[in-house]
Coordinates of C-alpha atoms in Angstrom, one line a residue:
Chain A
M1 CA 81.4 119.9 167.5
N2 CA 78.7 117.9 168.7
V3 CA 76.5 118.1 165.7
L4 CA 78.6 116.7 163.3
T5 CA 79.8 114.1 165.5
D6 CA 76.4 113.2 166.4
N7 CA 75.2 113.0 163.1
S8 CA 78.3 111.8 161.1
E9 CA 76.2 108.9 159.5
L10 CA 74.1 111.9 157.7
F11 CA 76.8 113.8 157.0
L12 CA 79.0 111.1 155.8
N13 CA 76.0 109.7 153.3
G14 CA 75.1 113.3 152.4
F15 CA 78.7 114.3 151.2
K16 CA 78.7 110.8 149.4
T17 CA 76.0 111.2 147.5
T18 CA 76.7 114.8 146.3
L19 CA 80.7 113.5 145.3
V20 CA 78.6 110.6 143.4
L21 CA 76.7 113.1 141.5
F22 CA 78.8 115.2 141.3
V23 CA 82.0 113.0 139.4
I24 CA 78.9 111.6 137.3
S25 CA 77.6 114.7 136.2
A26 CA 81.6 116.1 135.9
F27 CA 82.5 113.2 134.0
F28 CA 79.1 113.7 131.1
A29 CA 79.6 117.5 131.6
L30 CA 82.7 117.7 130.0
I31 CA 82.1 115.0 127.6
L32 CA 78.8 116.6 126.2
G33 CA 80.5 120.1 126.8
T34 CA 83.6 119.1 124.7
I35 CA 81.0 118.0 121.8
V36 CA 79.1 121.0 121.6
A37 CA 81.7 123.6 121.7
G38 CA 83.4 121.0 118.3
M39 CA 79.9 121.4 117.2
R40 CA 79.5 125.7 117.3
V41 CA 83.7 125.6 115.3
S42 CA 82.1 123.1 112.7
P43 CA 82.5 123.9 109.1
A44 CA 78.7 123.3 109.0
P45 CA 76.5 125.5 109.6
A46 CA 73.7 122.8 110.9
M47 CA 75.8 121.8 113.3
R48 CA 76.6 125.3 114.3
A49 CA 73.0 126.5 114.1
A50 CA 72.3 123.2 116.9
G51 CA 75.1 124.1 118.8
T52 CA 74.2 127.7 119.4
F53 CA 70.9 127.1 120.3
Y54 CA 71.8 124.0 123.5
V55 CA 73.9 126.5 124.7
N56 CA 71.7 128.8 124.5
A57 CA 68.6 127.5 126.0
V58 CA 70.1 125.8 128.5
R59 CA 72.2 128.3 129.7
N60 CA 69.6 130.7 129.5
T61 CA 66.8 128.8 132.1
P62 CA 67.6 128.0 135.6
L63 CA 69.2 125.3 137.3
T64 CA 66.0 125.3 139.5
L65 CA 63.3 125.1 136.3
I66 CA 66.0 122.4 134.4
L67 CA 66.1 120.5 137.8
A68 CA 62.4 120.5 138.0
F69 CA 61.5 119.3 134.4
F70 CA 63.4 116.0 134.9
A71 CA 61.9 115.7 138.5
L72 CA 58.5 116.4 138.0
G73 CA 57.6 116.9 134.2
Y74 CA 59.2 114.5 132.8
P75 CA 58.1 111.3 134.8
R76 CA 54.2 113.0 133.2
L77 CA 55.8 112.4 129.5
G78 CA 55.6 108.4 129.8
L79 CA 59.0 108.3 129.1
P80 CA 60.7 104.8 130.7
Y81 CA 61.1 105.4 134.4
I82 CA 63.8 107.6 136.1
D83 CA 64.9 107.9 140.2
F84 CA 64.9 110.9 141.3
M85 CA 69.0 110.7 141.2
T86 CA 69.4 109.5 137.6
A87 CA 67.2 112.7 136.8
A88 CA 69.4 115.4 138.5
I89 CA 72.8 114.0 136.4
I90 CA 71.3 114.0 133.6
G91 CA 70.0 117.5 134.5
L92 CA 73.0 118.8 136.0
S93 CA 74.9 117.2 133.1
L94 CA 72.8 118.7 130.7
Y95 CA 73.1 122.1 132.5
T96 CA 76.8 122.3 133.1
A97 CA 77.8 121.4 129.7
T98 CA 76.9 124.4 128.6
Y99 CA 79.5 126.4 130.5
V100 CA 82.0 123.5 129.8
S101 CA 81.5 124.3 126.2
E102 CA 81.8 128.3 126.0
A103 CA 85.1 127.4 128.2
I104 CA 86.3 125.0 125.7
R105 CA 85.2 127.1 122.5
S106 CA 87.8 130.1 124.3
G107 CA 90.3 128.2 124.4
I108 CA 90.0 126.5 120.5
N109 CA 90.0 130.4 119.6
T110 CA 93.5 131.3 121.7
V111 CA 94.6 128.2 119.1
S112 CA 96.2 130.0 116.2
V113 CA 94.9 130.0 112.8
G114 CA 98.2 128.3 111.3
Q115 CA 97.6 125.3 114.2
S116 CA 94.8 124.0 111.7
E117 CA 95.4 125.1 108.4
A118 CA 98.7 122.9 108.9
A119 CA 97.0 119.8 110.0
R120 CA 94.7 120.7 107.1
A121 CA 97.4 120.8 104.6
I122 CA 99.0 117.2 105.8
G123 CA 95.0 115.8 105.0
L124 CA 93.4 115.8 108.0
P125 CA 89.8 116.1 107.8
F126 CA 88.1 118.1 110.3
M127 CA 87.5 115.9 113.0
Q128 CA 90.9 114.6 113.3
T129 CA 91.9 118.5 113.3
L130 CA 89.8 119.1 116.3
T131 CA 90.5 115.9 118.3
L132 CA 94.1 115.4 117.5
I133 CA 95.6 119.7 117.3
V134 CA 93.5 122.6 117.9
L135 CA 91.4 120.2 121.6
P136 CA 94.5 118.9 122.8
Q137 CA 96.0 122.9 122.9
A138 CA 92.3 124.4 124.1
F139 CA 92.6 122.2 126.5
R140 CA 95.4 123.7 128.1
S141 CA 94.6 127.3 128.1
V142 CA 91.2 126.4 129.8
V143 CA 92.1 124.6 132.9
P144 CA 90.9 127.8 135.2
P145 CA 87.8 128.4 133.2
L146 CA 86.6 125.5 133.6
F147 CA 87.4 124.5 136.8
S148 CA 85.7 127.0 137.7
V149 CA 82.5 125.4 136.1
F150 CA 83.4 122.3 138.2
I151 CA 83.2 123.8 141.3
A152 CA 80.0 125.6 141.1
L153 CA 78.8 121.9 139.4
L154 CA 80.0 120.9 142.9
K155 CA 78.0 123.7 145.0
N156 CA 75.0 122.9 142.0
T157 CA 74.4 120.0 143.6
T158 CA 73.1 121.1 146.4
V159 CA 70.1 121.9 144.7
A160 CA 68.8 118.2 143.1
A161 CA 68.5 118.5 147.2
G162 CA 64.8 120.8 146.4
F163 CA 63.9 117.2 144.1
S164 CA 64.3 114.7 146.6
V165 CA 68.4 113.5 146.5
A166 CA 69.7 113.4 150.0
E167 CA 72.9 114.9 149.0
A168 CA 74.7 117.3 151.4
G169 CA 71.9 120.3 150.8
A170 CA 69.3 117.7 152.0
I171 CA 71.3 117.6 155.6
R172 CA 69.7 120.5 157.1
A173 CA 65.7 119.5 156.8
T174 CA 66.9 115.9 158.6
L175 CA 69.3 118.0 160.9
S176 CA 65.7 120.4 162.3
E177 CA 63.4 116.9 161.9
R178 CA 66.2 115.5 164.4
G179 CA 66.0 118.5 166.3
E180 CA 69.7 120.1 165.8
P181 CA 70.2 123.2 166.0
L182 CA 70.3 124.3 162.6
L183 CA 72.9 127.0 162.4
P184 CA 75.9 125.0 163.3
G185 CA 74.8 122.2 160.9
L186 CA 74.7 124.7 158.0
L187 CA 77.9 126.2 159.0
W188 CA 79.6 122.1 158.5
V189 CA 77.8 122.0 155.3
A190 CA 79.6 125.2 154.2
L191 CA 82.9 124.2 155.9
I192 CA 82.6 120.2 154.5
F193 CA 82.0 121.8 151.0
V194 CA 85.1 124.7 151.3
V195 CA 87.8 121.5 152.4
L196 CA 86.1 119.7 149.3
V197 CA 87.3 122.5 146.8
L198 CA 90.4 123.7 148.6
G199 CA 91.5 119.8 149.4
I200 CA 90.3 118.2 145.7
L201 CA 90.2 120.6 143.3
T202 CA 91.9 123.6 143.7
P203 CA 95.2 120.6 143.4
L204 CA 94.4 119.1 141.1
Q205 CA 93.7 122.1 138.9
R206 CA 97.1 123.1 140.3
Y207 CA 98.5 120.0 139.1
L208 CA 97.2 120.1 135.6
E209 CA 98.4 123.9 135.2
K210 CA 101.7 122.4 135.6
K211 CA 101.5 119.0 134.0
W212 CA 100.1 121.2 130.3
K213 CA 102.1 124.2 130.9
V214 CA 102.6 125.3 127.4
A215 CA 105.4 125.7 125.8
R216 CA 104.5 128.3 123.0
Chain B
M1 CA 114.6 121.9 84.1
T2 CA 112.0 120.7 82.4
N3 CA 110.0 122.9 79.3
P4 CA 106.7 122.7 80.7
E5 CA 105.1 123.2 77.3
Q6 CA 106.4 119.1 76.7
A7 CA 106.3 117.9 80.5
T8 CA 103.1 116.8 81.5
V9 CA 100.9 120.0 83.7
L10 CA 100.4 119.0 87.2
V11 CA 99.1 122.7 88.8
E12 CA 96.7 124.5 86.2
L13 CA 94.9 127.6 87.2
K14 CA 92.3 129.0 84.9
H15 CA 90.8 132.2 84.8
V16 CA 90.9 132.4 88.6
N17 CA 89.1 135.0 90.4
K18 CA 89.1 136.0 94.2
H19 CA 87.8 138.8 95.9
Y20 CA 87.9 140.0 99.7
G21 CA 85.6 142.3 99.4
A22 CA 85.7 145.5 97.3
L23 CA 89.7 144.1 96.6
H24 CA 90.4 142.3 94.0
V25 CA 92.8 140.1 94.9
L26 CA 93.1 137.5 92.6
Q27 CA 92.0 138.7 88.9
D28 CA 91.9 136.1 86.3
I29 CA 94.9 134.3 87.0
N30 CA 95.9 131.7 84.7
L31 CA 99.1 129.2 85.6
Q32 CA 100.4 125.7 85.2
V33 CA 103.2 124.3 87.2
A34 CA 104.8 121.2 85.0
K35 CA 106.3 118.2 87.0
G36 CA 109.6 119.4 88.4
E37 CA 109.2 122.2 87.6
V38 CA 110.3 125.2 90.4
V39 CA 108.0 128.0 89.9
V40 CA 108.9 131.2 91.9
V41 CA 106.5 133.5 92.5
I42 CA 107.5 137.3 93.3
G43 CA 105.3 140.9 94.1
P44 CA 105.5 143.4 96.2
S45 CA 103.0 143.2 100.1
G46 CA 99.4 142.9 99.0
S47 CA 99.8 141.8 94.6
G48 CA 98.1 138.2 95.8
K49 CA 100.8 136.1 95.3
S50 CA 100.3 134.4 99.7
T51 CA 96.7 133.9 98.1
L52 CA 97.4 132.5 94.6
C53 CA 99.1 129.9 96.7
R54 CA 96.8 128.7 99.0
A55 CA 94.1 128.7 96.6
I56 CA 96.0 126.1 95.2
N57 CA 95.4 123.4 98.4
R58 CA 91.6 125.5 98.8
L59 CA 93.1 127.0 102.4
E60 CA 91.5 130.0 100.5
T61 CA 88.3 129.8 98.9
I62 CA 87.9 131.2 94.8
D63 CA 85.1 133.0 93.8
D64 CA 85.4 131.5 89.3
G65 CA 87.5 129.9 87.8
S66 CA 89.3 126.4 88.0
I67 CA 91.8 125.5 89.8
T68 CA 93.2 121.0 89.2
I69 CA 96.1 119.0 90.1
E70 CA 96.7 116.0 87.5
G71 CA 94.3 117.1 86.1
K72 CA 91.2 116.5 88.8
E73 CA 89.3 120.0 89.9
L74 CA 89.8 120.4 93.4
P75 CA 87.2 119.2 95.7
K76 CA 85.2 121.7 97.4
E77 CA 85.8 120.6 101.4
G78 CA 85.1 116.6 102.9
R79 CA 87.1 113.8 103.1
D80 CA 88.2 114.3 99.3
L81 CA 89.9 117.7 99.9
A82 CA 91.7 115.6 102.6
T83 CA 92.5 113.2 100.5
L84 CA 93.7 115.8 97.9
R85 CA 95.9 118.2 100.5
A86 CA 97.7 115.0 101.7
D87 CA 99.5 114.9 97.7
V88 CA 100.2 118.8 98.8
G89 CA 102.9 119.6 100.5
M90 CA 102.7 122.9 102.0
V91 CA 105.3 125.2 104.2
F92 CA 104.2 128.1 105.9
Q93 CA 105.7 131.5 106.5
S94 CA 104.9 130.9 110.6
F95 CA 106.2 127.6 110.4
N96 CA 102.7 126.3 112.5
L97 CA 104.2 123.3 113.5
F98 CA 102.2 120.9 115.9
A99 CA 102.8 123.6 119.5
H100 CA 102.3 120.1 121.7
K101 CA 103.9 117.1 120.0
T102 CA 107.4 116.4 119.3
I103 CA 109.4 116.9 116.4
L104 CA 108.8 113.8 115.6
E105 CA 105.1 113.2 115.8
N106 CA 104.9 116.0 114.2
V107 CA 106.3 114.3 111.0
T108 CA 104.9 111.0 111.7
L109 CA 101.0 112.3 112.7
G110 CA 100.0 112.6 108.4
P111 CA 101.4 109.9 107.6
I112 CA 99.9 107.9 110.2
K113 CA 97.1 109.2 110.5
V114 CA 96.0 109.9 107.2
K115 CA 98.5 107.1 104.9
G116 CA 98.0 104.4 107.7
V117 CA 101.3 103.9 107.2
S118 CA 102.1 102.1 110.6
K119 CA 104.2 103.9 113.9
A120 CA 107.2 102.4 113.5
D121 CA 107.7 102.7 109.4
A122 CA 106.5 106.3 109.5
E123 CA 109.7 107.2 112.8
K124 CA 111.8 105.5 110.2
T125 CA 111.1 107.8 107.5
A126 CA 110.5 110.4 110.0
L127 CA 113.9 110.3 111.6
A128 CA 115.8 109.9 108.1
L129 CA 114.1 113.3 106.7
L130 CA 114.8 114.5 109.6
E131 CA 118.2 113.7 109.2
R132 CA 118.3 115.2 105.9
V133 CA 117.1 118.8 107.3
G134 CA 119.6 119.0 109.3
V135 CA 117.4 118.2 113.1
G136 CA 118.2 114.7 113.2
K137 CA 119.1 115.5 117.1
Q138 CA 116.4 117.8 117.7
A139 CA 113.6 115.0 117.4
A140 CA 112.7 114.6 120.7
K141 CA 111.8 118.3 121.2
L142 CA 109.4 120.8 121.1
P143 CA 109.1 122.8 119.0
A144 CA 109.1 125.5 120.8
Q145 CA 112.3 124.2 122.0
L146 CA 114.3 125.0 118.4
S147 CA 115.3 128.1 116.6
G148 CA 112.9 129.6 114.2
G149 CA 114.9 128.4 111.4
Q150 CA 115.3 124.4 112.3
Q151 CA 111.2 125.0 113.2
Q152 CA 111.5 125.8 109.4
R153 CA 113.3 122.9 107.9
V154 CA 110.8 120.4 110.3
A155 CA 108.2 122.0 108.6
I156 CA 109.5 120.8 105.4
A157 CA 110.2 117.8 106.6
R158 CA 106.5 117.4 107.8
A159 CA 105.7 117.9 104.3
L160 CA 107.6 116.0 102.7
A161 CA 106.3 112.9 104.8
M162 CA 103.4 112.5 102.8
K163 CA 105.1 111.9 99.5
P164 CA 103.5 115.9 98.1
K165 CA 103.5 115.4 94.6
V166 CA 103.9 119.5 94.9
M167 CA 105.1 121.6 97.6
L168 CA 104.2 124.8 97.9
F169 CA 106.3 127.6 100.1
D170 CA 104.3 130.6 101.3
E171 CA 107.4 133.2 102.0
P172 CA 109.0 130.0 104.1
T173 CA 111.8 132.7 104.5
S174 CA 110.6 135.3 105.8
A175 CA 109.4 135.2 109.5
L176 CA 113.4 133.9 110.0
D177 CA 116.5 136.0 111.3
P178 CA 118.6 136.9 108.5
E179 CA 121.2 134.4 109.7
M180 CA 119.1 131.5 109.8
I181 CA 117.4 132.1 106.0
N182 CA 120.3 130.1 104.6
E183 CA 120.0 126.9 106.3
V184 CA 116.4 127.2 105.0
L185 CA 117.1 127.9 101.4
D186 CA 119.6 125.5 101.0
V187 CA 117.5 122.9 101.7
M188 CA 115.0 123.6 99.1
V189 CA 117.9 124.2 96.7
E190 CA 118.2 120.3 97.5
L191 CA 114.8 119.4 97.1
A192 CA 114.5 121.5 93.5
K193 CA 117.3 120.1 92.1
E194 CA 115.7 116.1 93.3
G195 CA 113.2 117.1 90.9
M196 CA 111.0 117.9 93.0
T197 CA 107.6 120.3 91.6
M198 CA 107.9 123.2 93.5
V199 CA 105.6 126.2 94.1
V200 CA 107.6 129.2 95.8
V201 CA 106.3 132.7 97.4
T202 CA 109.1 134.6 98.4
H203 CA 111.1 137.4 98.1
E204 CA 114.5 135.6 97.8
M205 CA 115.5 136.7 95.3
G206 CA 118.3 134.9 95.3
F207 CA 116.8 131.4 95.9
A208 CA 114.9 132.9 92.3
R209 CA 117.8 132.7 90.9
K210 CA 119.8 129.8 91.9
A211 CA 116.5 127.1 91.7
A212 CA 113.8 128.6 89.7
D213 CA 112.6 127.3 86.4
R214 CA 110.6 130.7 86.0
V215 CA 110.0 133.5 87.6
V216 CA 106.3 134.2 87.9
F217 CA 105.7 138.6 88.7
M218 CA 102.4 139.4 90.7
A219 CA 100.8 143.2 91.0
D220 CA 97.3 144.3 91.7
G221 CA 95.8 141.0 91.9
Q222 CA 97.4 139.8 88.2
I223 CA 100.2 138.2 87.1
V224 CA 102.1 140.6 84.9
E225 CA 104.8 139.2 83.8
E226 CA 106.1 135.5 83.5
A227 CA 110.6 134.7 82.6
T228 CA 113.0 132.3 83.2
P229 CA 115.6 134.5 86.1
T230 CA 117.5 135.3 84.0
E231 CA 115.3 136.7 81.3
F232 CA 113.2 138.5 84.4
F233 CA 116.4 139.6 85.9
T234 CA 118.8 141.0 83.2
N235 CA 115.6 142.1 81.4
P236 CA 112.1 142.9 83.1
Q237 CA 109.6 143.4 80.3
S238 CA 107.0 145.8 81.8
A239 CA 107.3 148.9 84.5
R240 CA 105.8 147.2 86.8
A241 CA 108.5 144.4 87.1
K242 CA 111.4 147.4 86.5
D243 CA 109.9 149.2 89.3
F244 CA 110.0 146.9 91.9
L245 CA 113.2 145.0 91.1
S246 CA 114.8 148.7 91.5
K247 CA 113.5 149.1 95.0
I248 CA 114.9 145.6 96.1
L249 CA 118.1 145.1 94.0
T250 CA 120.1 148.9 95.7
N251 CA 118.7 147.2 98.9
G252 CA 119.8 143.8 97.7

């Protein structure tokens, strides 16, 4: 307990950064992932190909390499400067979006073809058929896998600690600098992650599942 | 009842062909539907009648030939096609009401999003239509809370809300329990009386007798026979039609 109370500012700041990283990345991953899922079911072959290429390329690359690219490779390209936090957000968003896209695409496949046929039959173009009819129904059936993706994202944020972002994964390094015992420190970090998942994400998932219970 | 020779042709199919792999599902189909005419398409399952119906608003593409509505060729895709579909009402075998929207929203969605009608006007029209098909009291419910017959009547109201030039019915009563078939057919008979142009794929011979101006009999991807209902049911010409009628009429 002493490790936690003696270093409370370290834990507080670390997890604050983790949550900021998580919320912003989850937001962009959800938007980008939805767009990519839409591209992958589009009637235009070029859109489908672009979506598929993006998912395959990014999903098959280790997250560490993606973050390394944005933290270390990108600054050498002579493009506008981004700080490590922004780099981590971009990397995490791009990476997580591929998983979001696949979860949503599986949801799209659960919506019967008749729904989109009926939408097309009253004259809705592809975009409106997707956004008004198909996606709202697809989201309902992918709440559980989507939350698995977001729980993974919350834990993946610790990878950013390796690239100079002072979030929860970096707490250990500072603790050892201060001469604190390592194991209790790590256990506290792990415990707080469990509390975040069980205390925030799981209730949110349960709430959405209940709210969006599919009436068929 | 109008005579197709004199009236304006609304829907015209010329030499339409479609293959599903090796299966030649539509074989050189020629068909004209005049404004105000009710054409009932019947035939054994697998004869291509549903495909024919779905091709008229291009839910099914065709390999060659032409389909025109008011003389205009069906657009291939995109916004032009969507615009055309707004003028062609479609009622499906499995209703296909939007499962996450209320009955009222199902009917107002098209007018609001496609035609740019104001929400208030769309709701007024929708409620009148729902009242007309006998489900006015269900407006606030979700589709899953309604019986099949009610859902199908909502689907008809949804199509009518777009003020279509022609209505396509793809086996509208085939998924219904027997006691609900008539409530849907009654709505369709009313529509026919009011002069709506209709193409109806159905197994309901009673509806064909009562409301059709013309019966089109299809088998194996071809139009085998076209006649008035009386002619067709009392004096079928082709062996296929005689065989088909003997099978279904003994059960009826």
